[in-house]
Short mmCIF file of C-alpha atoms in Angstrom, two decimals:
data_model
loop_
_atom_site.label_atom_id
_atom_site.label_comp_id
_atom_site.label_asym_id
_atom_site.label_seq_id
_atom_site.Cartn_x
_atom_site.Cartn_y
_atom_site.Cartn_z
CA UNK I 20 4.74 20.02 -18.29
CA UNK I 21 2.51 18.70 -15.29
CA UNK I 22 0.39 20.93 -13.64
CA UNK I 23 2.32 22.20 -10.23
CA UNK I 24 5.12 20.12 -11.11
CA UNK I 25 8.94 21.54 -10.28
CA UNK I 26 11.41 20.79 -12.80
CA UNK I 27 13.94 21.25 -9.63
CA UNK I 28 12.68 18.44 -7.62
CA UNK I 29 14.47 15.06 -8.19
CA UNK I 30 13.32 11.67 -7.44
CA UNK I 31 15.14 11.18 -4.56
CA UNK I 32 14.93 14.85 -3.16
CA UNK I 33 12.94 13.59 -0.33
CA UNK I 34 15.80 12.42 1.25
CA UNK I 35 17.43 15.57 1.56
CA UNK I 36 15.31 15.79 4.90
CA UNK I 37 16.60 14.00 8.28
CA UNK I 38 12.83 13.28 9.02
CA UNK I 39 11.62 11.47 5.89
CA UNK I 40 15.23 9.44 6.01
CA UNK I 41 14.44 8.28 9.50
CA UNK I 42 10.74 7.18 8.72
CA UNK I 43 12.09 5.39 4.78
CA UNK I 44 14.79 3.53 6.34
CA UNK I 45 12.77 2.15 9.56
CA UNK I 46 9.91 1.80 7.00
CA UNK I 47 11.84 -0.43 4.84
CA UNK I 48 12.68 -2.82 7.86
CA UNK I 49 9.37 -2.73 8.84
CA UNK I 50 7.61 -3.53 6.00
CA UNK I 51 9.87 -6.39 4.46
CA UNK I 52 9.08 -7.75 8.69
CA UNK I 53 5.74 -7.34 7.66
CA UNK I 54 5.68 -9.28 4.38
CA UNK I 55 7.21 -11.89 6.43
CA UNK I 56 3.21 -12.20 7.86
CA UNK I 57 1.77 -11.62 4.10
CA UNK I 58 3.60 -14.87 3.30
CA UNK I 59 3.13 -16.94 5.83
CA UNK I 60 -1.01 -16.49 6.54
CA UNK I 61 -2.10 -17.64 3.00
CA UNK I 62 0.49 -20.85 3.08
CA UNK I 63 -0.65 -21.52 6.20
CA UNK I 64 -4.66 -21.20 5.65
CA UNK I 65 -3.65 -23.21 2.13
CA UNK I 66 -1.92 -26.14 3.76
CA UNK I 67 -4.61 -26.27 6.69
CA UNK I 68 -7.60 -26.00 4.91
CA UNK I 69 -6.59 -28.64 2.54
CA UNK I 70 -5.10 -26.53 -0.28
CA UNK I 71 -8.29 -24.35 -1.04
CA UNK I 72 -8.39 -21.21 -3.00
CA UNK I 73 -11.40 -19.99 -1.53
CA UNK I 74 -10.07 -20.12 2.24
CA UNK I 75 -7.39 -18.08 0.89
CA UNK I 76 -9.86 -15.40 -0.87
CA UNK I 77 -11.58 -15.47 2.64
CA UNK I 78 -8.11 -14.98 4.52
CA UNK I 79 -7.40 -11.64 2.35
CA UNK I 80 -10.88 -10.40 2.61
CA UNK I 81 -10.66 -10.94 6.36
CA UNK I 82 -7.34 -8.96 6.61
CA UNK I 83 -8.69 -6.58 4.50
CA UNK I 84 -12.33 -6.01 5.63
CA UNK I 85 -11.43 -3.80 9.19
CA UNK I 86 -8.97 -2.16 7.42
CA UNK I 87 -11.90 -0.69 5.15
CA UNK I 88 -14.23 -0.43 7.55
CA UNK I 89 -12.05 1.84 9.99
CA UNK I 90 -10.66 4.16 7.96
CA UNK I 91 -13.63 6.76 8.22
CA UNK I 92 -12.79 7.18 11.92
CA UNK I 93 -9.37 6.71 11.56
CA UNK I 94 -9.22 9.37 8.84
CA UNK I 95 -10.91 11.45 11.22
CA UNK I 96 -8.93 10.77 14.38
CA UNK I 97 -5.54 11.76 12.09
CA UNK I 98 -7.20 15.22 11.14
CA UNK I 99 -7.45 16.08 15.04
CA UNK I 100 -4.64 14.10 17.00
CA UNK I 101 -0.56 14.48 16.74
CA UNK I 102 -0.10 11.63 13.70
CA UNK I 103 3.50 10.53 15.04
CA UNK I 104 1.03 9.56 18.57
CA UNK I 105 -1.25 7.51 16.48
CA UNK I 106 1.39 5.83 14.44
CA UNK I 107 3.39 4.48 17.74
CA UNK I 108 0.36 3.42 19.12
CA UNK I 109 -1.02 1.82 16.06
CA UNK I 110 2.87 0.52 15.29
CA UNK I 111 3.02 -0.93 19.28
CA UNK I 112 -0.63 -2.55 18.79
CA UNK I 113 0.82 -4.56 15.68
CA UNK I 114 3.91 -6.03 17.27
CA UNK I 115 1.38 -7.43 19.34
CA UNK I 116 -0.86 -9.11 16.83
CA UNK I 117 2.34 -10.67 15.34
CA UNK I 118 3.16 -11.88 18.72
CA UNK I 119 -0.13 -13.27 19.30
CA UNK I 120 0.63 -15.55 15.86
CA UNK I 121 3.81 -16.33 17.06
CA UNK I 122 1.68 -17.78 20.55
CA UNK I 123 -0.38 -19.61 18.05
CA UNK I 124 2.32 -21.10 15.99
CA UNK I 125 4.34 -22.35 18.77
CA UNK I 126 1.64 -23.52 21.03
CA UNK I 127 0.22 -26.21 18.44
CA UNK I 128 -2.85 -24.36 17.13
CA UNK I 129 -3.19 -25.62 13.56
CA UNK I 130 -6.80 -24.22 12.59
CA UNK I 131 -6.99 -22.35 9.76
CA UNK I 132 -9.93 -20.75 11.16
CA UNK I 133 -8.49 -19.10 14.09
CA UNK I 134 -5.64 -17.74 11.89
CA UNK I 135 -8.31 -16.11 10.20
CA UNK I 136 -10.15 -14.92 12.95
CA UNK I 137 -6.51 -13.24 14.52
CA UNK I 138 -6.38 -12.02 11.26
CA UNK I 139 -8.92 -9.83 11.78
CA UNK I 140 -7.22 -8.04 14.76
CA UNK I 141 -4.37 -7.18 12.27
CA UNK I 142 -6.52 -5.58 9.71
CA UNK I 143 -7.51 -3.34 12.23
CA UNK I 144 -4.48 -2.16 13.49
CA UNK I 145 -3.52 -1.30 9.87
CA UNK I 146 -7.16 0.55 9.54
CA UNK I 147 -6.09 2.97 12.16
CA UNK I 148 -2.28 3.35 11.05
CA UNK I 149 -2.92 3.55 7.18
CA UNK I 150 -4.61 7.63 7.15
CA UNK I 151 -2.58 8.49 9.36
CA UNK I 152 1.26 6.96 7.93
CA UNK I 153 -0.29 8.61 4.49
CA UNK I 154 -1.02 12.35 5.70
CA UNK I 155 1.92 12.40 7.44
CA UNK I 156 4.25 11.77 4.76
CA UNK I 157 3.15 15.27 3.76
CA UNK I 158 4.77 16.95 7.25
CA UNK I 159 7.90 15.53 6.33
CA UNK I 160 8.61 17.44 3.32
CA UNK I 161 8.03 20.76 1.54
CA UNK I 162 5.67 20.86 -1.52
CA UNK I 163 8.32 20.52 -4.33
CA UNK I 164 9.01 17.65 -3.30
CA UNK I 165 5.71 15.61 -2.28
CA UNK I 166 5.84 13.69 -5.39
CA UNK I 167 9.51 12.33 -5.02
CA UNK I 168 8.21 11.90 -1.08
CA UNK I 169 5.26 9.77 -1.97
CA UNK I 170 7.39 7.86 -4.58
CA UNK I 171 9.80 6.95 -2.73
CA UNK I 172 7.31 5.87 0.15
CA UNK I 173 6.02 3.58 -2.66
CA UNK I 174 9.09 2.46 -3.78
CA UNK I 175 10.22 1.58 0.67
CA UNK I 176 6.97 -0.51 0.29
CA UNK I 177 7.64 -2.20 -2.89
CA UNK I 178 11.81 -2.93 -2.01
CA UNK I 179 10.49 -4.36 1.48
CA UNK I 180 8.23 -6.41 -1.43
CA UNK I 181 11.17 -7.51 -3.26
CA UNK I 182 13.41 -8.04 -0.05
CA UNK I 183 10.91 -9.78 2.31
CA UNK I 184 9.34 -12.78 0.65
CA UNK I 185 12.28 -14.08 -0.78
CA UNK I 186 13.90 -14.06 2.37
CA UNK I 187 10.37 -15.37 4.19
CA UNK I 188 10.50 -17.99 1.35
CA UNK I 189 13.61 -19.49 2.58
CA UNK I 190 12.75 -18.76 6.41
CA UNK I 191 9.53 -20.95 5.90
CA UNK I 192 10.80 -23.65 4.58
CA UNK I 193 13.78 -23.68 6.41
CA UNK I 194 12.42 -23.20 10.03
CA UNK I 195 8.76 -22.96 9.32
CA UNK I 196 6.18 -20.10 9.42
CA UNK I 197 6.28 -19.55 13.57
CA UNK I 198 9.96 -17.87 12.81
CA UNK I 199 8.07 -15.44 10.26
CA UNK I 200 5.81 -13.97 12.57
CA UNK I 201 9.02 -13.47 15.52
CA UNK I 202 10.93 -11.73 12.63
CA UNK I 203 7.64 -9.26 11.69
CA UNK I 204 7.10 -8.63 15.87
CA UNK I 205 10.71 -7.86 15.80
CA UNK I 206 10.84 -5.79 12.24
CA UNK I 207 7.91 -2.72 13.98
CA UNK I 208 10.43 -2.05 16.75
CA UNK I 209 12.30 0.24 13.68
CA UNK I 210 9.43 2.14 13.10
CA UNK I 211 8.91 3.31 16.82
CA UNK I 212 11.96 3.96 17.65
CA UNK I 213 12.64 6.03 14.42
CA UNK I 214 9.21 7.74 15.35
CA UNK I 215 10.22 9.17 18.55
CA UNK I 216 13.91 10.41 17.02
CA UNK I 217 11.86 12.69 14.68
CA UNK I 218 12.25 16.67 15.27
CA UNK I 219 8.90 17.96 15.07
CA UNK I 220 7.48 21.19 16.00
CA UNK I 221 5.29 21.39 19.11
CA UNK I 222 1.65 21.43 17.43
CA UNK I 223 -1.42 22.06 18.80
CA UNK I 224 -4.86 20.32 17.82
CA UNK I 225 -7.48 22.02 17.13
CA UNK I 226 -10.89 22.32 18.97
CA UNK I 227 -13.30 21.07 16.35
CA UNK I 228 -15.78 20.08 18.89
CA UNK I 229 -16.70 16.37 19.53
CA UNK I 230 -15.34 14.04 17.17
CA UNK I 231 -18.11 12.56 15.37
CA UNK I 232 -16.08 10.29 12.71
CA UNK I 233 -19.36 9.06 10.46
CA UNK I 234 -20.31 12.74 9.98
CA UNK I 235 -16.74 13.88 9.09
CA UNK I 236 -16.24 10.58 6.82
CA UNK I 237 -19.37 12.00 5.03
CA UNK I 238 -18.29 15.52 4.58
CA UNK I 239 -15.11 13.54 3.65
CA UNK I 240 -17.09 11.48 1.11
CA UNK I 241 -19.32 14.87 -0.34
CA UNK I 242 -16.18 16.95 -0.82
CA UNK I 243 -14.43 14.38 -3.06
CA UNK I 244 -17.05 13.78 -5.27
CA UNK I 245 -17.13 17.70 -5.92
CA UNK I 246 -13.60 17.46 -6.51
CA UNK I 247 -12.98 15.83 -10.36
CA UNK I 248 -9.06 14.85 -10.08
CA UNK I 249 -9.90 13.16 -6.31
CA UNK I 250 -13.02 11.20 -7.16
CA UNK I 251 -10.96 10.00 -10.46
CA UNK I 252 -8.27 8.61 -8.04
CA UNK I 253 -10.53 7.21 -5.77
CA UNK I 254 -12.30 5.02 -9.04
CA UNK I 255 -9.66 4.25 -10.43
CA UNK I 256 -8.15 2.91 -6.68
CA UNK I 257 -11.17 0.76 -6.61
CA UNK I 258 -10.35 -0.79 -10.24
CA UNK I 259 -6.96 -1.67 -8.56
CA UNK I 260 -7.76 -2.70 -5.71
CA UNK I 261 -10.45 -5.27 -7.42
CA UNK I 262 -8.21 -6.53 -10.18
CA UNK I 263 -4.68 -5.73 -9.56
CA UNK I 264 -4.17 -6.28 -5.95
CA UNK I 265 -6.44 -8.73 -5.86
CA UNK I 266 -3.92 -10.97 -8.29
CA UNK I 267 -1.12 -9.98 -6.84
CA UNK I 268 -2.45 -11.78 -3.89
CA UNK I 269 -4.15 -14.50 -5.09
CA UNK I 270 -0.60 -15.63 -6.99
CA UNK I 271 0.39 -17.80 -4.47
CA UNK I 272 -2.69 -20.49 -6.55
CA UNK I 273 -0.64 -19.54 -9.41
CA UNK I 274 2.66 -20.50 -7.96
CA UNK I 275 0.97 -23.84 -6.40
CA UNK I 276 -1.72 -25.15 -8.48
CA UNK I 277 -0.41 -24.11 -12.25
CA UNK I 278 3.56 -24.58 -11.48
CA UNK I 279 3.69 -26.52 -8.09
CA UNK I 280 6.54 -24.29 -6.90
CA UNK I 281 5.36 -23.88 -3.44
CA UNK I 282 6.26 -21.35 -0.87
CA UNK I 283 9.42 -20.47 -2.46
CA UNK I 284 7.30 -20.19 -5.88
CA UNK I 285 4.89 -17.51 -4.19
CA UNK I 286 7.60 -15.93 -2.72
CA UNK I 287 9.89 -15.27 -6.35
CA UNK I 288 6.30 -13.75 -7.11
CA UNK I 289 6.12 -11.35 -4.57
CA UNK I 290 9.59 -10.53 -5.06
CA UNK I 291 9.06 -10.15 -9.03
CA UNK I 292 6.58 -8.11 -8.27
CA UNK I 293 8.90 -6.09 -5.61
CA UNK I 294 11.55 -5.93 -7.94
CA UNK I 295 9.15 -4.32 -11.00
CA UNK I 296 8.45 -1.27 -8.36
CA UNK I 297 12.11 -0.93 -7.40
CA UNK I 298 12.92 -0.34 -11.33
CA UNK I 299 10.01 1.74 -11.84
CA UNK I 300 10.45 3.53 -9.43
CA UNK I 301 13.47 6.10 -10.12
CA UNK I 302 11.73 6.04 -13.88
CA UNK I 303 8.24 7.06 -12.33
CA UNK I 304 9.53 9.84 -10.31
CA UNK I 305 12.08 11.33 -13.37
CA UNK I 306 8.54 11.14 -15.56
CA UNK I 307 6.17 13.01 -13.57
CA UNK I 308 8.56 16.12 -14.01
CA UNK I 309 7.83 15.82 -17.81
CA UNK I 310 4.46 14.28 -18.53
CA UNK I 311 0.98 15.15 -16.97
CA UNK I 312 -0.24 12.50 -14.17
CA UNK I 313 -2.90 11.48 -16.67
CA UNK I 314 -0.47 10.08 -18.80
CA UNK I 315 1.29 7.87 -16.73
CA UNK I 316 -1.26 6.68 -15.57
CA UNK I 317 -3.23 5.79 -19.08
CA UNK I 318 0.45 3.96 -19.20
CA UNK I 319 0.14 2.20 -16.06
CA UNK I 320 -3.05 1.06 -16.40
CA UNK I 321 -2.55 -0.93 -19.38
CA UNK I 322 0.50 -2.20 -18.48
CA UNK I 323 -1.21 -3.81 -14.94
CA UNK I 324 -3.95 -5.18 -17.33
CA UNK I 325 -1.21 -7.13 -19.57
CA UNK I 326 0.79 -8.33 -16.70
CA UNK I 327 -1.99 -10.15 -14.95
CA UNK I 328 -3.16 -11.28 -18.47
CA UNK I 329 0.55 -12.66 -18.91
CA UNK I 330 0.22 -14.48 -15.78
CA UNK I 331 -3.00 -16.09 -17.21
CA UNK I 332 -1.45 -17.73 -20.08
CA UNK I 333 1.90 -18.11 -19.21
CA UNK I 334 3.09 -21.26 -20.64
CA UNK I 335 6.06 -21.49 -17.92
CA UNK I 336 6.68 -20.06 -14.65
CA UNK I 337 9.32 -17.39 -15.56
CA UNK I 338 6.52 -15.99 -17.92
CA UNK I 339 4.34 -15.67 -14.58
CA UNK I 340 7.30 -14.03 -12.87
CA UNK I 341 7.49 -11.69 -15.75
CA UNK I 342 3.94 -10.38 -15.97
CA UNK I 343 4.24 -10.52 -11.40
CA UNK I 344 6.98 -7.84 -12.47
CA UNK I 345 4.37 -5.55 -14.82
CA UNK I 346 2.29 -5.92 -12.37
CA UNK I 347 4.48 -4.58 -9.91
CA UNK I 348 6.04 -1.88 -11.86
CA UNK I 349 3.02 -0.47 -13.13
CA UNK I 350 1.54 -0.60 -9.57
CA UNK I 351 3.88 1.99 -8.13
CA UNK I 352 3.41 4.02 -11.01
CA UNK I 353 -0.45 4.30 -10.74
CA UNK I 354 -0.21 4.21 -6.82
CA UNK I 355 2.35 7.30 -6.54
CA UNK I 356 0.22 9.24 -9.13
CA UNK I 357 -2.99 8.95 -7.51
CA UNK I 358 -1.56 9.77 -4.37
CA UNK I 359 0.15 12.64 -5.32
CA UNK I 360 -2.72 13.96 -6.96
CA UNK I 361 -5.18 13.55 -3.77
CA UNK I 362 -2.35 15.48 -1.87
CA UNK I 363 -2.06 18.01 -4.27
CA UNK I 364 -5.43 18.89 -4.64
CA UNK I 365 -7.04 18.28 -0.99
CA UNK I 366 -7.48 21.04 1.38
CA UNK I 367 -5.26 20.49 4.36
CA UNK I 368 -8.29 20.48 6.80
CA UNK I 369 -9.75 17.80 5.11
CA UNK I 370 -6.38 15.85 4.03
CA UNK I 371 -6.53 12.98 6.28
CA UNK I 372 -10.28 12.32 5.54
CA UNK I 373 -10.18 12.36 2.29
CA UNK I 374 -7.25 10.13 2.33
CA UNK I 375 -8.99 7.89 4.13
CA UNK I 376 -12.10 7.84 1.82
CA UNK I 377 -9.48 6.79 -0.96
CA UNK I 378 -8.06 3.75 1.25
CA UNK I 379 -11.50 2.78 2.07
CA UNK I 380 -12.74 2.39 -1.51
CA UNK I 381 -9.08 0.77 -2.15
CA UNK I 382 -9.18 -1.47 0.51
CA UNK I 383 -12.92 -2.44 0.40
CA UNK I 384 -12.35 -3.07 -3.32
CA UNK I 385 -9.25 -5.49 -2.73
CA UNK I 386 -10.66 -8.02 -0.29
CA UNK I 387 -14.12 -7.76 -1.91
CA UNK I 388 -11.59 -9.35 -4.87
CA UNK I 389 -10.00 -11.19 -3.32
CA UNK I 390 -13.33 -13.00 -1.93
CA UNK I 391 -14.88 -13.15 -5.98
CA UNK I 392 -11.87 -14.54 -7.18
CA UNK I 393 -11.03 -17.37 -5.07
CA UNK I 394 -14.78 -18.47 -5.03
CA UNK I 395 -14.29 -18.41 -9.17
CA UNK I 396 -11.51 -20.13 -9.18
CA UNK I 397 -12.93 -23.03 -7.40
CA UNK I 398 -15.51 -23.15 -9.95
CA UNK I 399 -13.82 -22.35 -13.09
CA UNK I 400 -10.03 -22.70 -12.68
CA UNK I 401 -7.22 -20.88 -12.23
CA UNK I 402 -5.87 -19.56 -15.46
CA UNK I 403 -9.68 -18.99 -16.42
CA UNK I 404 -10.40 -16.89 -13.64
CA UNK I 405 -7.16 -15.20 -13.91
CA UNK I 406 -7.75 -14.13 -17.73
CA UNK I 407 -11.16 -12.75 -17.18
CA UNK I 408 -9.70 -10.23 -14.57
CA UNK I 409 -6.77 -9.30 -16.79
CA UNK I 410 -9.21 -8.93 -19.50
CA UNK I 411 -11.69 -6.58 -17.93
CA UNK I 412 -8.96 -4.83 -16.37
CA UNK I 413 -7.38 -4.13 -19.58
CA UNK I 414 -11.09 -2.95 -21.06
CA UNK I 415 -11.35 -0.60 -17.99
CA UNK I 416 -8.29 0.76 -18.40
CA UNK I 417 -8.66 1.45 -22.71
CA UNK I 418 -12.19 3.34 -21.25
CA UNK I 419 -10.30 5.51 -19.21
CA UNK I 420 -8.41 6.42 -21.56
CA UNK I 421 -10.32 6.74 -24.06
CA UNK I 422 -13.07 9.40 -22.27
CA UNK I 423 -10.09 11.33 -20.89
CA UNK I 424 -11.63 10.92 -17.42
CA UNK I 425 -8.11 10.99 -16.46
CA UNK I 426 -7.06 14.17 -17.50
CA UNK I 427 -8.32 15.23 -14.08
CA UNK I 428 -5.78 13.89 -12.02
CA UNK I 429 -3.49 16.66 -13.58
CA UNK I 430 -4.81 19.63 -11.32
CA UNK I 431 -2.99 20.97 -7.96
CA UNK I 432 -5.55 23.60 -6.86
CA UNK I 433 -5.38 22.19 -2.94
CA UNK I 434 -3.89 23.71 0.26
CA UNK I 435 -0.38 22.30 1.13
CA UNK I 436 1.16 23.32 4.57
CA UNK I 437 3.67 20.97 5.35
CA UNK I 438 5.41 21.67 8.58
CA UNK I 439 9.10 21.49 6.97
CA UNK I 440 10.66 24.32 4.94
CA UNK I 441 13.79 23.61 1.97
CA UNK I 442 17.11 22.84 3.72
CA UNK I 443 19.38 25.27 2.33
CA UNK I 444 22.54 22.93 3.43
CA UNK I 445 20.65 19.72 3.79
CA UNK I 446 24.45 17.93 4.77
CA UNK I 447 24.83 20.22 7.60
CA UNK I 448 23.38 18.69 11.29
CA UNK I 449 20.84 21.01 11.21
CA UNK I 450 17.33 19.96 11.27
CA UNK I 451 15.38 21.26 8.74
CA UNK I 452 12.35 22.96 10.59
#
């Protein structure tokens, strides 16, 4: 049995709470909105620049870069400010940026340079929203349930995965990628609206002095490495983030150069890779009430290695669809258990911070990827490139296992004082604070 695990939690008891409903059903608009964006920046930086795999690396690392690079203040900013403030300021700054590409689209501007460049703005309005949407998942619901809650926030993510690029697919080619970015400005409006129907207690911040973000990211940074089960997460994030995510995003030179499927190609991938996490995900939440954290994720690991090795040498496209969906299934599996572990065993003072170090590392990791692969591609092709990852993903992951590195991730010695408290009669009106 897991360390701090509770045999009475199920994988969707999350939802017993009116709050976390609210924020997974607007979250599942706005995220399939957002994938709408995902799609259409790397077709449209691939058909501009002349089909090249390197401007796409270069688009991911640029969406990716500020996203790394802020979360040390925004980490900090979510430890000492009202989180459902910075997430309808952060949520209101990114309709923005989506209309700004919807400006661009419509008013002729065909550089794939300055979609790059407005790229930029939206990676940093997802550096300040990401600590912040992660810590306060943990306000929503009581500890016994943290692990179906951060599940199930995976599995929101990986439906809108499944959901949103088919449909952007079809959107794209049917009315082009301008119509993508109006249905992503139009998608966040969910979000803030479901943020300011939430019934919160009146909370007031503390007075830790001047906020001096560097110097908390570093006591941030010292305190994780002290802690074994959180610096374990936050390696094996960057592993992910380097290999895993970084194929999952570089598919759409899969779907083009290998099969010449096109947009609709990339966006069967996403969804294969969507649809992997939905399965998973009722499975993932049912295990971690029986099996240690460390375990699944040995299991995951491996399995994320093979699927982007099947993608390598698939002989037909439905084989690349098939490791997309490994991929994607054992994504939400390692993702949930790393998460769950940082929340378990961070002190709540400190929660938002040390998330943030783990998205950093993540995040850094992914675009730094991203960059390496689509540079190696050029030079050595795609399935090439593609089986070396896989490979040394695979060989990182057999390491892990094999030192028992992992075994960390299966302590929950942390601080948990989430504002909501069990429903007795969760069907009754009443909220549950």
């Amino acid at each position: 049995m897991p360390d701090g695990a509770d045999t009475r939690a199920s994988a969707f008891a999350a939802l017993r709470y009116r709050n976390y409903r609210l924020m997974w059903i607007s979250a599942i608009i706005s995220s399939s909105g957002r994938w709408f964006q995902v799609l259409a920046i790397p077709l449209i930086v691939y058909d501009l620049s002349g089909q090249s795999a390197a401007w796409v690396g270069l688009a991911g690392f640029t969406q990716l870069l500020p996203v790394a690079i802020l979360c040390p203040f925004a980490g900090a900013i979510a430890d000492r400010y009202p989180r459902r403030t910075i997430l309808i300021v952060t949520q209101s700054t990114q309709t923005v940026v989506a209309a700004v590409f919807v400006t661009m689209w419509f008013g002729g501007v065909r550089s794939p340079g300055a979609y790059v460049a407005v790229s930029i703005l939206a990676g940093t309005a997802s550096g300040l929203n990401l600590p912040a949407w992660q810590a306060f998942v943990s306000e929503l619901v009581p500890r016994d349930t943290l692990m179906s809650a951060v599940t199930l926030n995976s599995a929101q993510f990986n439906m809108a995965r499944m959901l949103g690029p088919s449909m952007a697919g079809v959107v794209i080619a049917q009315w082009g990628p301008g119509w993508a970015f109006v249905l992503n400005a139009v998608s966040y409006f969910a979000v803030i609206v479901s943020l300011a129907s939430l019934r919160l207690p009146r909370l007031t911040a503390e007075s830790n002095g001047r906020l001096r973000p560097l110097s908390e990211f570093g006591e941030a940074v010292a305190y994780t490495r002290k802690k074994a089960g959180i610096s374990t997460a936050v390696f094996v994030g960057a592993v992910i983030g380097f290999f895993g995510i970084t194929a999952q995003q570089m598919s759409i030179v899969v779907a083009e150069d290998v099969f010449g499927q096109g947009e609709r190609g990339f966006g069967w991938m996403l969804t294969a890779s969507g649809v992997g996490a939905i399965v998973a995900s009722p499975m993932v939440a049912e295990m971690a009430r029986r099996f240690d954290r460390s375990r699944i994720q040995e299991v995951a690991l491996l399995l994320y290695g093979s699927g982007v090795c099947a993608m390598a040498v698939a002989p037909w496209f439905v084989v690349a669809l098939a490791g997309m969906f490994a991929t994607g299934a054992a994504h939400i599996a390692s993702a949930s258990t790393l998460n769950t572990a940082i929340q378990l065993q961070v002190d709540e003072r400190l929660r938002a911070r040390v998330l943030s170090v783990y998205l950093t590392v993540l995040l850094l990791s992914s675009p730094l990827g991203q960059l390496f692969m689509g540079q190696a591609i050029e030079v050595f092709g795609v399935r090439e490139t593609f089986l070396v990852f896989g490979l040394l993903f695979f060989a990182l992951a057999v390491g892990l296992a094999s030192t028992q590195r992992l075994r960390a991730l299966d302590s929950g010695s942390g601080t948990y004082q989430p504002s909501a408290a069990a429903e007795a009669h969760p069907s009754t009106p009443a909220p549950p604070r």
